[in-house]
Tab-separated table of C-alpha atoms in Angstrom:
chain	number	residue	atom	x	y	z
A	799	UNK	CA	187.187	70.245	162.120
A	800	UNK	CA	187.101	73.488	164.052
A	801	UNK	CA	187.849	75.569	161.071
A	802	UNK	CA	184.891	73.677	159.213
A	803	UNK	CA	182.508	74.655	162.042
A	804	UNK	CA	183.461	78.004	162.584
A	805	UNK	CA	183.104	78.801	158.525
A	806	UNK	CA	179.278	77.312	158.873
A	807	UNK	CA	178.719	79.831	161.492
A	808	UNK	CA	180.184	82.586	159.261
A	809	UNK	CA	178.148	81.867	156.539
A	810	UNK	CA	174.682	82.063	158.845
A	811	UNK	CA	175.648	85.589	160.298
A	812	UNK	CA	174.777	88.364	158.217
A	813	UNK	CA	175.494	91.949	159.139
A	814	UNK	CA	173.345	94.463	158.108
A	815	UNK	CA	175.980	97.828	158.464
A	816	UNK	CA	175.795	101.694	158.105
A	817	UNK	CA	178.456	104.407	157.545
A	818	UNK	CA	180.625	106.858	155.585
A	819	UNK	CA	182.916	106.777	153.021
A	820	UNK	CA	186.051	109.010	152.266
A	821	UNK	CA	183.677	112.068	150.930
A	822	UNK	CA	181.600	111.868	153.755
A	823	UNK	CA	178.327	110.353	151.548
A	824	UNK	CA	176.496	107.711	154.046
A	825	UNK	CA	177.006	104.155	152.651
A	826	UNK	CA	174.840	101.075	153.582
A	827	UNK	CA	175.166	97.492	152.608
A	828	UNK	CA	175.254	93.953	153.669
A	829	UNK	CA	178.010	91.151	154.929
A	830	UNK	CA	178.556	88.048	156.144
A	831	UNK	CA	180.903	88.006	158.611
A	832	UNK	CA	182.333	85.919	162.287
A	833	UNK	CA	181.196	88.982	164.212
A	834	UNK	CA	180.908	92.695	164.090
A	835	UNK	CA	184.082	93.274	164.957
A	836	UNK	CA	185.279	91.667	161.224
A	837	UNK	CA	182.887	93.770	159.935
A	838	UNK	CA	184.356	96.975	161.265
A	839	UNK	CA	188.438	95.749	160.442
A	840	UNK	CA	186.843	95.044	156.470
A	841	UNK	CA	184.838	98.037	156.341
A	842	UNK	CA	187.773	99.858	157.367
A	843	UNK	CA	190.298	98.886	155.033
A	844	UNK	CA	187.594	99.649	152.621
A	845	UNK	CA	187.862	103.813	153.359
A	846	UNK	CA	184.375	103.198	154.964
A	847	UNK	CA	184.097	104.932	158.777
A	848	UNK	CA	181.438	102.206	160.306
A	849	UNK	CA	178.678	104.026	162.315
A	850	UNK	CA	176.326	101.182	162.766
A	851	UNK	CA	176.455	97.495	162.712
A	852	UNK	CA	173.531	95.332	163.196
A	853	UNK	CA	173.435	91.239	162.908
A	854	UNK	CA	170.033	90.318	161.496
A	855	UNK	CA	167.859	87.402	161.793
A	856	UNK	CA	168.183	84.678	159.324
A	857	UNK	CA	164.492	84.448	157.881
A	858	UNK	CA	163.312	80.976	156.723
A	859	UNK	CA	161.638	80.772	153.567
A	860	UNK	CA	159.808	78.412	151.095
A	861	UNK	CA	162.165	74.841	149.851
A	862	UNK	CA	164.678	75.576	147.091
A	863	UNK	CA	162.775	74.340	143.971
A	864	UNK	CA	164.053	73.329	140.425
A	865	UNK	CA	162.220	76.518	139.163
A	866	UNK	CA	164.357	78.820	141.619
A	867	UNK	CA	168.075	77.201	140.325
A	868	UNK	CA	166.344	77.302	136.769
A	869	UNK	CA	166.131	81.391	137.255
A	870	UNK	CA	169.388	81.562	139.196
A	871	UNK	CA	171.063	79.772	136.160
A	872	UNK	CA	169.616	81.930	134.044
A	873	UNK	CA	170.429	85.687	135.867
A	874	UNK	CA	173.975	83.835	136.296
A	875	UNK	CA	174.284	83.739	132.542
A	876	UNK	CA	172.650	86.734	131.382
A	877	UNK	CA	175.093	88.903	134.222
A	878	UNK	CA	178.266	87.069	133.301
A	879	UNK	CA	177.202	87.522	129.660
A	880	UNK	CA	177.055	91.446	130.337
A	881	UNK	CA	180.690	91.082	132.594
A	882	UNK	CA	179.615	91.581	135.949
A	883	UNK	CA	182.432	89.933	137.962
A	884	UNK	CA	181.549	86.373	139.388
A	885	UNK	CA	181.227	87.392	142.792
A	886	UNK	CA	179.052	90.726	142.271
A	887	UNK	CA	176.812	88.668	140.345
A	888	UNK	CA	176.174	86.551	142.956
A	889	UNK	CA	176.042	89.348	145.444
A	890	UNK	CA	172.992	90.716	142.807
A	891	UNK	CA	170.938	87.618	142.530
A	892	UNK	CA	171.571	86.580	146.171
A	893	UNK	CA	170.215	90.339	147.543
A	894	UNK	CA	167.610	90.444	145.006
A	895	UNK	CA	165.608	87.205	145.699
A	896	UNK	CA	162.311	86.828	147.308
A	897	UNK	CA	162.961	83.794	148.834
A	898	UNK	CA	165.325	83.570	151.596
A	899	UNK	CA	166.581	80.161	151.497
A	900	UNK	CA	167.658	80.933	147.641
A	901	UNK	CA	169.693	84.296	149.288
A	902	UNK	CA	171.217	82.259	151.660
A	903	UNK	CA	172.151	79.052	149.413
A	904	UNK	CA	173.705	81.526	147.086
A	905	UNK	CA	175.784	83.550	149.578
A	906	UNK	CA	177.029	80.100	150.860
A	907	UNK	CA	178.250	79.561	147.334
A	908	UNK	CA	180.013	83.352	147.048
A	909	UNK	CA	181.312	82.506	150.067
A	910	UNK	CA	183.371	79.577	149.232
A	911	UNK	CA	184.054	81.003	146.058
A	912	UNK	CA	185.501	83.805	147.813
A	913	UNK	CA	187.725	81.663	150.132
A	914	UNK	CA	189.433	80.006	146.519
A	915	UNK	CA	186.929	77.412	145.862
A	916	UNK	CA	186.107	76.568	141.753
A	917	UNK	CA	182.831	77.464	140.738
A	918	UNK	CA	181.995	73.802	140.008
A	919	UNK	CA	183.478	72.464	143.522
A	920	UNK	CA	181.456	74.827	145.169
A	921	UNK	CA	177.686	73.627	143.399
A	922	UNK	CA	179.077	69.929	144.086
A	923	UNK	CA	178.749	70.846	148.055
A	924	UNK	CA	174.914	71.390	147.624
A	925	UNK	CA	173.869	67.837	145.572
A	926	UNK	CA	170.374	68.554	146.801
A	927	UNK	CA	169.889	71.224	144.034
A	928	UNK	CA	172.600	71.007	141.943
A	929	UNK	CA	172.939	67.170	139.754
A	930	UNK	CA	176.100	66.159	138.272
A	931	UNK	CA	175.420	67.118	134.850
A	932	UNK	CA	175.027	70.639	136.458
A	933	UNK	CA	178.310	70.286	138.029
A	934	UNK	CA	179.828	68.754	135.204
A	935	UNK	CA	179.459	71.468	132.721
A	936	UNK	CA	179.988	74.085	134.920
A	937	UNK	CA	183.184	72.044	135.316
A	938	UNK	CA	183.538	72.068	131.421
A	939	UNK	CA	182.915	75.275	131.050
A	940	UNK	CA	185.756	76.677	133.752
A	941	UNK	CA	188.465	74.047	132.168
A	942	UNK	CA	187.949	75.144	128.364
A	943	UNK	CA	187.394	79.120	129.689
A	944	UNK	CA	183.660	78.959	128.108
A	945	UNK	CA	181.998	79.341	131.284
A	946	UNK	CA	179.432	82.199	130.112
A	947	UNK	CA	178.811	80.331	127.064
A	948	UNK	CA	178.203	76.884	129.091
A	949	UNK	CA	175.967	78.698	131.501
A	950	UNK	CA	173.951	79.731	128.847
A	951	UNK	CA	173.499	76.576	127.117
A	952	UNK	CA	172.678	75.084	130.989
A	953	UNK	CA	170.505	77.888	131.874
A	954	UNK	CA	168.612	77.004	127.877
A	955	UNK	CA	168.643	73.091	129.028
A	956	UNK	CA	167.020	73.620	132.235
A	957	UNK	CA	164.292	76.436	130.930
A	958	UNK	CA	163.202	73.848	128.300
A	959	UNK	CA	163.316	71.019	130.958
A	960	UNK	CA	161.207	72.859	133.443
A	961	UNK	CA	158.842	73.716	130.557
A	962	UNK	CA	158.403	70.066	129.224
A	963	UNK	CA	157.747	69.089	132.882
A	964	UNK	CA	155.115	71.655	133.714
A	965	UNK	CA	153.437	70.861	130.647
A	966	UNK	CA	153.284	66.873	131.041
A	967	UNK	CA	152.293	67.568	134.922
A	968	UNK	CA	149.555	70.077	133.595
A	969	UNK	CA	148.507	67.117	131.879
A	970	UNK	CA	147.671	64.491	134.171
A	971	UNK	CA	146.746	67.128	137.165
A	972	UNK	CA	143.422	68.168	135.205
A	973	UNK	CA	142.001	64.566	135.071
A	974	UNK	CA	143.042	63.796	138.588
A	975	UNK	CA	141.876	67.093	140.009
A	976	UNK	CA	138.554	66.780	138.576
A	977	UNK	CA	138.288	63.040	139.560
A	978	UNK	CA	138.632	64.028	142.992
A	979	UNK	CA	136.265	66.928	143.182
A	980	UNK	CA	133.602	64.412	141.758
A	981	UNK	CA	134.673	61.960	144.109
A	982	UNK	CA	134.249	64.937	147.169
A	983	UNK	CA	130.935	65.805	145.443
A	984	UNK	CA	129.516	61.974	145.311
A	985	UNK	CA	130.481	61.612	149.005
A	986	UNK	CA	128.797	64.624	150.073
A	987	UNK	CA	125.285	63.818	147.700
A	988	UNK	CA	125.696	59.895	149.889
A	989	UNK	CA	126.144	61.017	152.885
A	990	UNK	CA	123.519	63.961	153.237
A	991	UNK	CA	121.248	64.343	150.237
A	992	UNK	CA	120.531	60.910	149.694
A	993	UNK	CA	119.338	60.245	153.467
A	994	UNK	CA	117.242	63.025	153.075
A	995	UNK	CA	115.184	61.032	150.145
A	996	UNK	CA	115.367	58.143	152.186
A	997	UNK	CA	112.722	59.556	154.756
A	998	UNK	CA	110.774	60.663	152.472
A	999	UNK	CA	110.365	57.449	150.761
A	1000	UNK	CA	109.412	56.063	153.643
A	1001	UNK	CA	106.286	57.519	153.438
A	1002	UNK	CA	105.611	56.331	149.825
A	1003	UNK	CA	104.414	52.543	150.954
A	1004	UNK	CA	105.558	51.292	147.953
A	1005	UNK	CA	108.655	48.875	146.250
A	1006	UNK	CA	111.336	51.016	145.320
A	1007	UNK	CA	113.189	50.958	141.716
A	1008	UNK	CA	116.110	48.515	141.491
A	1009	UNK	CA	118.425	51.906	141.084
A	1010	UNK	CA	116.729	53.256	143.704
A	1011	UNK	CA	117.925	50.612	146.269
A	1012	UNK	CA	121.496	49.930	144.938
A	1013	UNK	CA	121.908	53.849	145.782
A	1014	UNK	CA	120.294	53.675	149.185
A	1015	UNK	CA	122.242	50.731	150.222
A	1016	UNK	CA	125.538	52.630	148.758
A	1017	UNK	CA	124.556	55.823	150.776
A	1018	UNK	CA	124.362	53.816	154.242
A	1019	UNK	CA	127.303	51.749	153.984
A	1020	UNK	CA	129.053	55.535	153.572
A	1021	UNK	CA	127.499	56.694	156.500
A	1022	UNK	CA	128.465	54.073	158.797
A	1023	UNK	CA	131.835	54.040	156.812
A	1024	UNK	CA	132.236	57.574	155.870
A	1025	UNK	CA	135.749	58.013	157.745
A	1026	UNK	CA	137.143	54.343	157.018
A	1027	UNK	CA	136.477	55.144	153.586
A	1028	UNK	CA	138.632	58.604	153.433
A	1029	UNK	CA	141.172	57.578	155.966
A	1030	UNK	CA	141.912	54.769	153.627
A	1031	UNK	CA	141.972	56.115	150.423
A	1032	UNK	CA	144.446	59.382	152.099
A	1033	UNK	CA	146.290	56.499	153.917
A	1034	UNK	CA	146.688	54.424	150.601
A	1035	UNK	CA	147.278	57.219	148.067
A	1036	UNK	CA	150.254	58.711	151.207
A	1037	UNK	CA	151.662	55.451	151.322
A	1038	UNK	CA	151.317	54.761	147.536
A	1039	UNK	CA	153.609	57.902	146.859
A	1040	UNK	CA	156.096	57.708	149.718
A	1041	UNK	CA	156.947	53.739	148.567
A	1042	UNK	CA	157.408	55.416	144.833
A	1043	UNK	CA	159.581	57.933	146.310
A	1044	UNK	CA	161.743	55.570	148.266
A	1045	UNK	CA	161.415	52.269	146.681
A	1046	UNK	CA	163.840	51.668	143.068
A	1047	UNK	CA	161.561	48.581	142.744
A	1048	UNK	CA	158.523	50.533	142.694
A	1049	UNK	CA	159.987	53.152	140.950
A	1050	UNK	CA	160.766	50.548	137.913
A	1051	UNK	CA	157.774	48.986	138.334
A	1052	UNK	CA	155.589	52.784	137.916
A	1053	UNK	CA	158.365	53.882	135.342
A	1054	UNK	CA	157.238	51.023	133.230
A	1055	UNK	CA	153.519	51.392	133.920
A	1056	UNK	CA	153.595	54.962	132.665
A	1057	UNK	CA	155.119	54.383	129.510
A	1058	UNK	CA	152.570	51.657	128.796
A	1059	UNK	CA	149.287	53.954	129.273
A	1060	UNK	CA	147.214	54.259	127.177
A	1061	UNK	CA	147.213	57.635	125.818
A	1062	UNK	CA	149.246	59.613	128.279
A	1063	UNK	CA	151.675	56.765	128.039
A	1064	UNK	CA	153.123	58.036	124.055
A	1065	UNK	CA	153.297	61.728	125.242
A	1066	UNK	CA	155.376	60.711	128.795
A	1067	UNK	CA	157.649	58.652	126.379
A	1068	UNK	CA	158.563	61.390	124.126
A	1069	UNK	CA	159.164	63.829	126.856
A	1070	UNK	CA	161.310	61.545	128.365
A	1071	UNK	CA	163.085	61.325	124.590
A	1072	UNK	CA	163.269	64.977	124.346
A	1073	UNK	CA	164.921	65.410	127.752
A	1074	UNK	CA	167.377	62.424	126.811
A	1075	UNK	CA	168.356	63.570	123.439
A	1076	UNK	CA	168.723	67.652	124.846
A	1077	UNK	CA	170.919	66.623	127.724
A	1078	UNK	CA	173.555	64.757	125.421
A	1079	UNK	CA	173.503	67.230	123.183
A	1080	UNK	CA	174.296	70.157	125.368
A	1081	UNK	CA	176.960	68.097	127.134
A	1082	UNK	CA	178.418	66.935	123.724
A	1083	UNK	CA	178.379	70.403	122.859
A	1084	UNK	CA	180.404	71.562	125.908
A	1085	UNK	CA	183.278	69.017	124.878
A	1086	UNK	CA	182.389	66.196	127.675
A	1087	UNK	CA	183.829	62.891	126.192
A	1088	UNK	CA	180.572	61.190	125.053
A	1089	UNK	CA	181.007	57.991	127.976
A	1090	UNK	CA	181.123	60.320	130.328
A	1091	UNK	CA	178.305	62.172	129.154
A	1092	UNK	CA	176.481	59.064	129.508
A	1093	UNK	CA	177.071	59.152	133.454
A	1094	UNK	CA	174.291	62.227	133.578
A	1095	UNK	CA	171.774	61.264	130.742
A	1096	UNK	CA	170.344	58.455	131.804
A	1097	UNK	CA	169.558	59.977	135.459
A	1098	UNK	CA	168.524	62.872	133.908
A	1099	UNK	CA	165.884	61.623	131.241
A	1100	UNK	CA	163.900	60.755	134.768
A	1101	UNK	CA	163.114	57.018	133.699
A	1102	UNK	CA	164.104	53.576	135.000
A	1103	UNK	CA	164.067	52.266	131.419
A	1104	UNK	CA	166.136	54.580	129.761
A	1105	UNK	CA	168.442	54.822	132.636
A	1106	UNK	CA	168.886	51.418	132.410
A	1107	UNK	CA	169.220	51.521	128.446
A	1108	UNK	CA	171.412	54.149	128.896
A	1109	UNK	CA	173.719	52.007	131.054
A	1110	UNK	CA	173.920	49.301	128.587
A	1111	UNK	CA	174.901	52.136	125.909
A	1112	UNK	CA	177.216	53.253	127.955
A	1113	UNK	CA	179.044	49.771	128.340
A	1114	UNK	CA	179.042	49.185	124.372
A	1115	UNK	CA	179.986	52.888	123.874
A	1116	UNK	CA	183.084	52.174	125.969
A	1117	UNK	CA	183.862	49.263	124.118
A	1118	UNK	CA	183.931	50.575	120.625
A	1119	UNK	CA	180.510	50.373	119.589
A	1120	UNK	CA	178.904	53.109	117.257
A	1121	UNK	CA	176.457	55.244	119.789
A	1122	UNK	CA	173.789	54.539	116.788
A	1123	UNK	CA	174.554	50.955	117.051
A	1124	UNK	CA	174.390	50.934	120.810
A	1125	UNK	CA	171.110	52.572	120.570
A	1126	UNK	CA	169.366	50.095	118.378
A	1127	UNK	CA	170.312	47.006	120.883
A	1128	UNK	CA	169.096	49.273	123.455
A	1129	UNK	CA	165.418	49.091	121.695
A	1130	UNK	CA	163.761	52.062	123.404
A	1131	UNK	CA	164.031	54.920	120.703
A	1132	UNK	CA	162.336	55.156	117.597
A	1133	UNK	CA	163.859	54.720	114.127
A	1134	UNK	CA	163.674	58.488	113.352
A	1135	UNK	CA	166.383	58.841	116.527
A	1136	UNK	CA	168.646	56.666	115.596
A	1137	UNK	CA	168.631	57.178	112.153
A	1138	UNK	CA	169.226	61.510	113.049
A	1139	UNK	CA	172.484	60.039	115.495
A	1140	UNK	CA	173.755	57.903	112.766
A	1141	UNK	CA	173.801	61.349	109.890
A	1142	UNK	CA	175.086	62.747	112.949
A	1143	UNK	CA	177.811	60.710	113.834
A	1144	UNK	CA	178.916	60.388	109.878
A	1145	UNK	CA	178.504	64.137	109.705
A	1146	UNK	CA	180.928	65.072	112.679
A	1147	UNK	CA	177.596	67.175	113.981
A	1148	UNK	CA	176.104	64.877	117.094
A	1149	UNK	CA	175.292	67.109	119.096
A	1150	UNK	CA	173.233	69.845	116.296
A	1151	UNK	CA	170.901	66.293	114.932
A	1152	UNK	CA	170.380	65.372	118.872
A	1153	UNK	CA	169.276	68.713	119.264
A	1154	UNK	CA	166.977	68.565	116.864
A	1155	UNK	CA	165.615	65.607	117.776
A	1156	UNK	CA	165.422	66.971	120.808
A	1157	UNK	CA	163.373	70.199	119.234
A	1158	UNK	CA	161.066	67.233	117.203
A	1159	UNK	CA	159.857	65.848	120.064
A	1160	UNK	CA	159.586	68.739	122.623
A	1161	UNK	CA	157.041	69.999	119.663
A	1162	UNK	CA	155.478	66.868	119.658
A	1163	UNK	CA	154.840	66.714	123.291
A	1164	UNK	CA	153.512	70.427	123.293
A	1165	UNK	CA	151.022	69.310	120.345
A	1166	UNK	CA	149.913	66.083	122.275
A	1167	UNK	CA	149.349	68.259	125.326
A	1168	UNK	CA	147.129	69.853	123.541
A	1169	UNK	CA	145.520	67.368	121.936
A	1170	UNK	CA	144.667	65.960	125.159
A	1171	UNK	CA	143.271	68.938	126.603
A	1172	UNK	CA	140.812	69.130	123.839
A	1173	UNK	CA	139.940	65.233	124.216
A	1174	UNK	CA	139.574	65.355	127.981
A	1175	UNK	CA	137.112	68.195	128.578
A	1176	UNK	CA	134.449	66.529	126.767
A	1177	UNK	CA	135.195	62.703	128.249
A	1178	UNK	CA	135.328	63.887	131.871
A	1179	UNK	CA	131.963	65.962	131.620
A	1180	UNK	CA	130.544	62.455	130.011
A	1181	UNK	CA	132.111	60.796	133.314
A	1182	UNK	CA	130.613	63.670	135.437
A	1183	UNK	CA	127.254	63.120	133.632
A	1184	UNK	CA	127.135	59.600	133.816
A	1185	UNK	CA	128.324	59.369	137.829
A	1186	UNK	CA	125.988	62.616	138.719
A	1187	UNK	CA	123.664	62.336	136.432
A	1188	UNK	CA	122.838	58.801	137.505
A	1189	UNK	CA	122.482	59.472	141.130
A	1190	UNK	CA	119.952	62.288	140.616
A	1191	UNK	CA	117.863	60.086	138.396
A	1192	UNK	CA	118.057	57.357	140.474
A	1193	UNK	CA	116.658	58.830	143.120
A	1194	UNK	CA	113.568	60.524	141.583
A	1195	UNK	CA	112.472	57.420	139.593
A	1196	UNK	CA	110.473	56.857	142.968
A	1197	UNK	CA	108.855	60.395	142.317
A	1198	UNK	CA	108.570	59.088	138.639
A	1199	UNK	CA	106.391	56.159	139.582
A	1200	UNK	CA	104.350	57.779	142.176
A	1201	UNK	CA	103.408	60.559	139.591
A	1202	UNK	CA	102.458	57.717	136.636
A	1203	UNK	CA	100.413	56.063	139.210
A	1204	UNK	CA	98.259	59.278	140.378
């Protein structure tokens, strides 16, 4: 246990140092190290005469994010690719990255791959950011001595994977985010605009409009109400998304809602195809026995019904069934899937037809993106209209009356 602590502490000192080497040309660098005097002992043995030694302050930065192990996958790849040993390459992406909490979650790694730790034991000590499929072909990869090659294919999975998500979240943010800004824009026109006609009716001596009233009696109940309403609907929308986060029966239950909407529901469920089909693929492709490829596809396709059809695959996989076969009692994937996995299973070539079924539907979802772009703009300036529009005339058909009457 004291060995475990004291190699935690090592690998949150870092040791910014200065000095010469054998020619007498100054030298500066970086290490992580127990203390300066380790510094000084390695430098040493190096040919390196240390003149300064400084420990500096670990710097927190922004969260880890799947974009930032998308890119580290990806400069992994491209340096191992080019033969830069495994440890200088993570020396280079470690040093060269913005964020500090990527430096220091990669010079963790070097460091226990240093100390004799395999490059896939080491990513299984940091679940947080790297999933078992990760881990697994990485694992593939080091067995079969294809490790550049499988980095490459993971670092190609996860670029298209982050790009199908930011697409399908670019989505549904533009509705929401306009939604809201006319909701901020009603409140405001209730709260202070609207009481401002209110006086001034006042004066008029007269029966107001039927609109008229519905939108005065709307505009006091949010001033009286004005911070019951928004505390509630920020307390219920909080609430809302920390029981999705930490609920699996809410999580099934929204899982099955969103494939079932209308519109957006047919684009989520062939992104959640296109992830399905690409993350078989690539780990049929890196020689993972297809049951135990099974184990990461359904977690990664990032829905409660095709994890759970996945599941039930898995079980008639592993007891003889035909993967096409499995897939049709399953009942979630079109005809045009199965049929591709059943050429591919006849033709010895799984994992090329589930990758481009995986390419089918990735183009599909980029077409339906933008298909639903196009459709939105002009629906949610109708809502806009309709929601603004309607206030405003509302509250001059007073002015409308008095002026027909003079």
């Amino acid at each position: 246990m004291a060995t475990s602590g004291t190699r935690s502490q090592v690998r949150e000192s870092v040791f910014a140092w200065e000095g010469k080497d054998k020619t007498g040309k100054t030298v500066r660098g970086e290490m992580r190290a127990g203390g300066e005097a380790v510094v000084n002992v390695t430098l040493r043995r190096q040919g390196i005469m240390v003149t300064k030694v400084r420990k500096k302050a670990y710097r927190s930065g922004k969260r880890v994010t799947d974009k930032d192990i998308t890119l580290f996958t990806r400069q992994l790849a491209t340096m191992m690719k080019a033969g830069v040993p495994l440890l200088q390459s993570f020396d280079i992406v470690g040093k060269g990255h913005a964020n500090p909490s990527v430096s220091k979650l990669v010079m963790d790694l070097r460091a226990d791959i240093e100390t004799g730790t395999s490059l896939n034991q080491a990513f299984r000590k940091f679940p947080l950011y790297f999933d078992p499929l990760f881990c697994n072909l990485v694992g593939a990869g080091e067995q079969a001595g294809i490790l550049e090659d499988l980095l490459n294919r993971l670092a190609i999975y996860k670029e298209k994977t982050q790009a199908m998500k930011a697409k399908i979240k670019s989505a549904l943010t533009y509705p929401v985010a306009v939604l809201a800004v006319a909701f901020i824009v009603t409140a405001v026109i209730m709260i202070w605009v609207v009481p401002a006609f209110k006086d001034v009716f006042a004066s008029f001596g007269a029966n107001l409009p039927a609109p008229t009233l519905f939108v005065m009696a709307l505009s006091e109940f949010f001033v009286q109400w004005w911070y019951i309403i928004f505390g509630g609907l920020f307390a219920a929308i909080y609430f809302f998304f920390r029981a999705w986060q930490r609920s699996l029966q809410m999580q099934r239950f929204m899982d099955k809602l969103m494939l079932r909407l209308p519109i957006f529901g047919e684009v989520i469920r062939k992104a959640t195809i296109a992830r399905w089909t690409r993350t078989l693929s690539t780990m049929f492709a890196a020689g993972v026995p297809l049951v135990e490829s099974l184990d990461s596809v359904g977690g990664a396709a990032g829905n409660a019904v095709y994890l759970d059809a996945t599941r039930k695959i898995q079980t008639e996989v592993s007891t003889g069934t035909s993967l096409t076969v499995a897939m049709q009692n399953a009942d979630v994937f079109p005809n045009m899937v199965t049929q591709m996995v059943s050429i591919g299973e006849e033709s010895g070539s799984l994992d090329a037809m589930l990758g481009k079924v995986a390419d089918f539907y990735e183009d599909e979802v980029d077409e339906a993106v933008a298909s639903l772009a196009s459709l939105m703009e002009p629906a949610i300036m109708v809502i806009l209209g309709v929601l603004i529009g309607g206030l405003v005339v509302a509250m001059y058909l007073p002015i409308f009356k008095l002026g027909s009457v003079v």
